[in-house]
Amino acid sequence: MVPSRLRFFHVREGEGAGTISKRSQRTYSHTLPGARGAARQSHQTAMRKLIGSLLLIFSAGAFGHADDWPTAKVQNVFSENGQYFVRIIPGTSIGDTYGFSGAPKGPFARAEFYGRQPNRSYRLVKDAELNNPVSPVDALVTNQGYLVTFDNWHNIGYGKIVAIYRPDGRSVRTFTAEQLYPPERLKEIPLSTSSRWWRCSPFGFVDPNQQAEIYVFEQFGGTFTFKLENGAMQYHPGKAKCTPPAGPFSTSWFGR
């Protein structure tokens, strides 16, 4: 079961909040009241609990950074012309996401592809597994029934960050950040505790009428374009100001 809310904490190296040295511990034990037996032991136990609580508070608060993501929910994404929609059902494979290598693994997210019928109902065309361990962050469906997904739940910039699917659910092509950026450029992408923020707003169709190619603004001011039929990608340098993608999450930044 996916938890209702996940928080990621990062403590910078060298910031051991409230760490007590051996020397300090020795001094502390020598300055305890001279009472013996149960009274002294009780006092020591109480102090240890207090110190432990303070360490937890400081390490998670004053010195920590957190990303906060709500539960991944079912998404119903319609094409502009209403002829197609895709129902995305979250997966439970948290162990396959960045930062949760020890967590349980399970089914990946799934997508139900539907097409509109002459009687105005929708017929299930395909139930297909997606490349997302839990859920994509954003998705769009074209007037021809193609599905395009961006990023991973609580893992923007990690894993399959762009994925294109045909109307029958078959994968056209997927991309990782390592496939889009050279290593030296990848190191310059801003980080938060859970994510690598390569993508900016907005994204959409290069030609809104044909809807055969999509674009997405990226962190360094340029745009990526992807042809849906074959997944061909091109990068177009630019100087646009990056507006982070909107989403149901809050982030804390660190690193570069």
Tab-separated table of C-alpha atoms in Angstrom:
chain	number	residue	atom	x	y	z
A	1	MET	CA	0.000	0.000	0.000
A	2	VAL	CA	1.385	3.412	-0.949
A	3	PRO	CA	1.762	5.653	2.123
A	4	SER	CA	-0.470	8.714	2.253
A	5	ARG	CA	2.477	11.097	2.261
A	6	LEU	CA	6.229	10.673	1.986
A	7	ARG	CA	8.882	13.003	3.309
A	8	PHE	CA	12.542	12.840	2.348
A	9	PHE	CA	15.195	14.113	4.716
A	10	HIS	CA	18.786	14.992	3.926
A	11	VAL	CA	21.345	15.931	6.587
A	12	ARG	CA	24.436	17.676	5.292
A	13	GLU	CA	27.725	15.994	6.005
A	14	GLY	CA	29.386	17.423	9.093
A	15	GLU	CA	26.120	18.691	10.584
A	16	GLY	CA	25.544	15.957	13.143
A	17	ALA	CA	22.849	17.764	15.057
A	18	GLY	CA	23.504	17.675	18.777
A	19	THR	CA	26.179	14.965	18.570
A	20	ILE	CA	27.842	14.374	21.948
A	21	SER	CA	31.523	13.477	22.010
A	22	LYS	CA	32.912	10.739	24.270
A	23	ARG	CA	34.693	13.381	26.316
A	24	SER	CA	31.453	15.301	26.809
A	25	GLN	CA	29.682	12.103	27.789
A	26	ARG	CA	32.347	11.360	30.398
A	27	THR	CA	32.106	14.891	31.811
A	28	TYR	CA	28.366	14.659	31.901
A	29	SER	CA	28.373	11.350	33.791
A	30	HIS	CA	30.817	12.713	36.370
A	31	THR	CA	28.639	15.716	37.078
A	32	LEU	CA	25.456	13.744	37.761
A	33	PRO	CA	24.072	14.016	41.289
A	34	GLY	CA	25.731	11.698	43.752
A	35	ALA	CA	22.626	9.617	44.360
A	36	ARG	CA	23.154	5.896	43.956
A	37	GLY	CA	21.093	2.931	42.797
A	38	ALA	CA	17.679	3.253	41.198
A	39	ALA	CA	17.425	7.043	41.495
A	40	ARG	CA	20.670	7.628	39.570
A	41	GLN	CA	19.763	5.047	36.894
A	42	SER	CA	16.319	6.587	36.450
A	43	HIS	CA	17.815	10.048	36.015
A	44	GLN	CA	20.331	8.817	33.430
A	45	THR	CA	17.614	7.018	31.473
A	46	ALA	CA	15.432	10.127	31.407
A	47	MET	CA	18.307	12.289	30.184
A	48	ARG	CA	19.208	9.813	27.432
A	49	LYS	CA	15.612	9.853	26.196
A	50	LEU	CA	15.574	13.645	26.231
A	51	ILE	CA	18.835	13.870	24.285
A	52	GLY	CA	17.595	11.269	21.794
A	53	SER	CA	14.400	13.246	21.217
A	54	LEU	CA	16.344	16.465	20.693
A	55	LEU	CA	18.655	14.746	18.205
A	56	LEU	CA	15.681	13.502	16.218
A	57	ILE	CA	14.029	16.907	16.169
A	58	PHE	CA	17.157	18.782	15.151
A	59	SER	CA	18.283	16.289	12.511
A	60	ALA	CA	14.837	16.308	10.856
A	61	GLY	CA	14.169	19.983	11.260
A	62	ALA	CA	16.889	22.525	11.816
A	63	PHE	CA	19.504	20.719	9.742
A	64	GLY	CA	17.303	18.765	7.338
A	65	HIS	CA	15.608	19.338	4.026
A	66	ALA	CA	12.366	17.636	3.072
A	67	ASP	CA	10.334	16.955	-0.043
A	68	ASP	CA	6.653	16.321	0.589
A	69	TRP	CA	4.520	14.379	-1.929
A	70	PRO	CA	0.875	13.367	-1.490
A	71	THR	CA	-0.396	9.925	-2.435
A	72	ALA	CA	-0.330	9.102	-6.142
A	73	LYS	CA	-3.913	9.010	-7.422
A	74	VAL	CA	-5.719	7.626	-10.447
A	75	GLN	CA	-5.467	9.989	-13.420
A	76	ASN	CA	-8.018	10.201	-16.242
A	77	VAL	CA	-6.442	11.998	-19.192
A	78	PHE	CA	-8.603	12.887	-22.229
A	79	SER	CA	-7.576	13.894	-25.723
A	80	GLU	CA	-8.597	17.363	-26.827
A	81	ASN	CA	-11.168	16.001	-29.297
A	82	GLY	CA	-12.651	13.613	-26.731
A	83	GLN	CA	-12.103	10.543	-28.900
A	84	TYR	CA	-9.599	8.930	-26.528
A	85	PHE	CA	-8.831	8.819	-22.858
A	86	VAL	CA	-6.334	6.954	-20.734
A	87	ARG	CA	-6.924	5.926	-17.143
A	88	ILE	CA	-3.629	5.687	-15.220
A	89	ILE	CA	-3.654	3.459	-12.131
A	90	PRO	CA	-0.734	3.931	-9.694
A	91	GLY	CA	1.655	1.070	-9.032
A	92	THR	CA	3.133	-0.010	-5.717
A	93	SER	CA	6.792	-0.637	-6.582
A	94	ILE	CA	8.277	1.980	-4.263
A	95	GLY	CA	11.464	-0.088	-4.040
A	96	ASP	CA	12.155	0.693	-7.708
A	97	THR	CA	12.190	4.459	-7.115
A	98	TYR	CA	15.240	6.592	-6.334
A	99	GLY	CA	15.890	6.836	-2.607
A	100	PHE	CA	13.810	3.776	-1.639
A	101	SER	CA	16.010	0.872	-2.701
A	102	GLY	CA	15.103	-1.097	0.437
A	103	ALA	CA	11.351	-0.584	0.184
A	104	PRO	CA	8.962	-3.298	-1.059
A	105	LYS	CA	8.564	-3.843	-4.789
A	106	GLY	CA	5.335	-4.635	-6.598
A	107	PRO	CA	3.403	-3.978	-9.792
A	108	PHE	CA	4.266	-0.903	-11.865
A	109	ALA	CA	1.665	1.676	-12.847
A	110	ARG	CA	-0.848	0.593	-15.481
A	111	ALA	CA	-2.743	2.446	-18.180
A	112	GLU	CA	-6.154	1.589	-19.596
A	113	PHE	CA	-6.483	2.939	-23.153
A	114	TYR	CA	-10.061	3.751	-24.216
A	115	GLY	CA	-11.553	4.777	-27.567
A	116	ARG	CA	-14.917	6.461	-28.135
A	117	GLN	CA	-17.551	4.402	-29.965
A	118	PRO	CA	-20.361	5.436	-32.390
A	119	ASN	CA	-22.914	5.061	-29.582
A	120	ARG	CA	-20.890	7.587	-27.513
A	121	SER	CA	-19.574	4.987	-25.098
A	122	TYR	CA	-15.891	4.211	-24.579
A	123	ARG	CA	-14.389	0.803	-25.281
A	124	LEU	CA	-11.274	-0.537	-23.558
A	125	VAL	CA	-8.599	-0.951	-26.217
A	126	LYS	CA	-5.654	-2.068	-24.089
A	127	ASP	CA	-4.563	-2.495	-20.480
A	128	ALA	CA	-0.801	-1.918	-20.515
A	129	GLU	CA	1.989	-1.629	-17.976
A	130	LEU	CA	3.755	1.737	-17.869
A	131	ASN	CA	7.415	2.452	-17.177
A	132	ASN	CA	6.598	4.165	-13.861
A	133	PRO	CA	7.092	2.264	-10.586
A	134	VAL	CA	4.314	4.326	-8.966
A	135	SER	CA	2.919	6.972	-11.341
A	136	PRO	CA	3.941	9.594	-13.900
A	137	VAL	CA	3.895	13.207	-12.746
A	138	ASP	CA	2.292	14.583	-15.924
A	139	ALA	CA	0.604	12.983	-18.916
A	140	LEU	CA	-1.157	13.993	-22.118
A	141	VAL	CA	-3.181	12.140	-24.753
A	142	THR	CA	-3.222	13.222	-28.394
A	143	ASN	CA	-6.178	13.389	-30.773
A	144	GLN	CA	-4.786	10.206	-32.364
A	145	GLY	CA	-4.697	8.353	-29.018
A	146	TYR	CA	-0.966	8.507	-28.234
A	147	LEU	CA	-0.016	8.768	-24.574
A	148	VAL	CA	3.014	10.775	-23.408
A	149	THR	CA	4.142	10.716	-19.769
A	150	PHE	CA	6.696	12.863	-17.947
A	151	ASP	CA	8.781	11.941	-14.898
A	152	ASN	CA	8.083	9.694	-11.918
A	153	TRP	CA	6.137	10.215	-8.708
A	154	HIS	CA	8.480	11.795	-6.091
A	155	ASN	CA	11.362	11.227	-8.553
A	156	ILE	CA	11.359	14.023	-11.115
A	157	GLY	CA	14.463	13.607	-13.273
A	158	TYR	CA	15.111	9.967	-12.352
A	159	GLY	CA	14.142	6.800	-14.208
A	160	LYS	CA	12.165	7.010	-17.456
A	161	ILE	CA	11.461	10.752	-17.536
A	162	VAL	CA	9.763	10.765	-20.966
A	163	ALA	CA	7.747	7.850	-22.330
A	164	ILE	CA	5.660	7.627	-25.514
A	165	TYR	CA	2.985	4.971	-26.092
A	166	ARG	CA	0.883	4.113	-29.144
A	167	PRO	CA	-2.942	4.109	-28.960
A	168	ASP	CA	-2.808	0.328	-28.476
A	169	GLY	CA	-0.524	0.668	-25.426
A	170	ARG	CA	2.701	-0.387	-27.116
A	171	SER	CA	5.802	1.581	-26.186
A	172	VAL	CA	7.289	3.815	-28.875
A	173	ARG	CA	10.330	5.044	-26.951
A	174	THR	CA	11.487	6.086	-23.495
A	175	PHE	CA	14.173	8.504	-22.339
A	176	THR	CA	16.237	8.915	-19.180
A	177	ALA	CA	18.004	12.124	-18.173
A	178	GLU	CA	21.279	10.435	-19.058
A	179	GLN	CA	20.029	10.053	-22.642
A	180	LEU	CA	19.006	13.704	-22.904
A	181	TYR	CA	22.020	15.397	-21.339
A	182	PRO	CA	25.790	14.934	-21.545
A	183	PRO	CA	27.389	14.006	-18.172
A	184	GLU	CA	28.841	17.463	-17.491
A	185	ARG	CA	25.459	19.131	-18.127
A	186	LEU	CA	23.616	16.588	-16.025
A	187	LYS	CA	25.732	17.590	-13.031
A	188	GLU	CA	24.457	21.178	-13.274
A	189	ILE	CA	20.755	20.338	-12.927
A	190	PRO	CA	19.316	21.660	-9.619
A	191	LEU	CA	18.552	19.055	-6.983
A	192	SER	CA	16.040	18.669	-4.210
A	193	THR	CA	15.974	15.831	-1.721
A	194	SER	CA	13.982	13.544	-3.989
A	195	SER	CA	14.276	14.983	-7.479
A	196	ARG	CA	16.510	16.278	-10.268
A	197	TRP	CA	14.687	19.287	-11.763
A	198	TRP	CA	15.426	19.093	-15.466
A	199	ARG	CA	11.954	20.043	-16.716
A	200	CYS	CA	10.236	23.441	-16.828
A	201	SER	CA	6.771	24.653	-17.792
A	202	PRO	CA	5.080	24.560	-20.169
A	203	PHE	CA	4.903	21.497	-22.381
A	204	GLY	CA	2.543	20.826	-25.261
A	205	PHE	CA	2.147	20.272	-28.984
A	206	VAL	CA	4.484	21.797	-31.549
A	207	ASP	CA	1.524	21.868	-33.954
A	208	PRO	CA	-1.751	21.924	-31.973
A	209	ASN	CA	-3.720	20.848	-35.031
A	210	GLN	CA	-1.623	17.862	-36.088
A	211	GLN	CA	-0.450	16.897	-32.563
A	212	ALA	CA	2.321	14.755	-34.046
A	213	GLU	CA	5.173	16.302	-32.064
A	214	ILE	CA	5.485	17.607	-28.507
A	215	TYR	CA	7.823	20.090	-26.868
A	216	VAL	CA	8.978	20.604	-23.302
A	217	PHE	CA	11.032	23.456	-21.868
A	218	GLU	CA	14.093	22.438	-19.883
A	219	GLN	CA	16.273	23.793	-17.094
A	220	PHE	CA	18.904	25.509	-19.240
A	221	GLY	CA	16.500	27.603	-21.306
A	222	GLY	CA	16.130	25.319	-24.313
A	223	THR	CA	13.440	22.920	-25.480
A	224	PHE	CA	13.285	19.235	-26.304
A	225	THR	CA	10.945	18.065	-29.061
A	226	PHE	CA	9.749	14.488	-29.524
A	227	LYS	CA	8.014	13.011	-32.580
A	228	LEU	CA	5.315	10.649	-31.384
A	229	GLU	CA	5.316	8.266	-34.323
A	230	ASN	CA	8.937	7.158	-33.915
A	231	GLY	CA	10.202	8.904	-30.762
A	232	ALA	CA	12.804	10.996	-32.618
A	233	MET	CA	14.201	13.654	-30.263
A	234	GLN	CA	15.833	17.016	-30.944
A	235	TYR	CA	17.277	19.631	-28.620
A	236	HIS	CA	16.857	23.334	-29.373
A	237	PRO	CA	19.104	25.652	-27.291
A	238	GLY	CA	17.516	28.798	-25.908
A	239	LYS	CA	17.487	31.333	-23.100
A	240	ALA	CA	14.004	30.950	-21.699
A	241	LYS	CA	13.566	31.448	-17.957
A	242	CYS	CA	12.728	28.196	-16.215
A	243	THR	CA	9.349	27.959	-14.507
A	244	PRO	CA	9.210	24.732	-12.436
A	245	PRO	CA	6.365	22.376	-13.344
A	246	ALA	CA	3.259	22.762	-11.233
A	247	GLY	CA	2.324	19.759	-9.145
A	248	PRO	CA	0.919	18.449	-5.846
A	249	PHE	CA	4.250	18.543	-4.058
A	250	SER	CA	6.556	20.789	-2.064
A	251	THR	CA	10.313	20.700	-2.301
A	252	SER	CA	13.391	21.729	-0.360
A	253	TRP	CA	16.533	22.470	-2.313
A	254	PHE	CA	20.137	21.584	-1.669
A	255	GLY	CA	23.334	20.898	-3.548
A	256	ARG	CA	23.936	22.851	-6.739
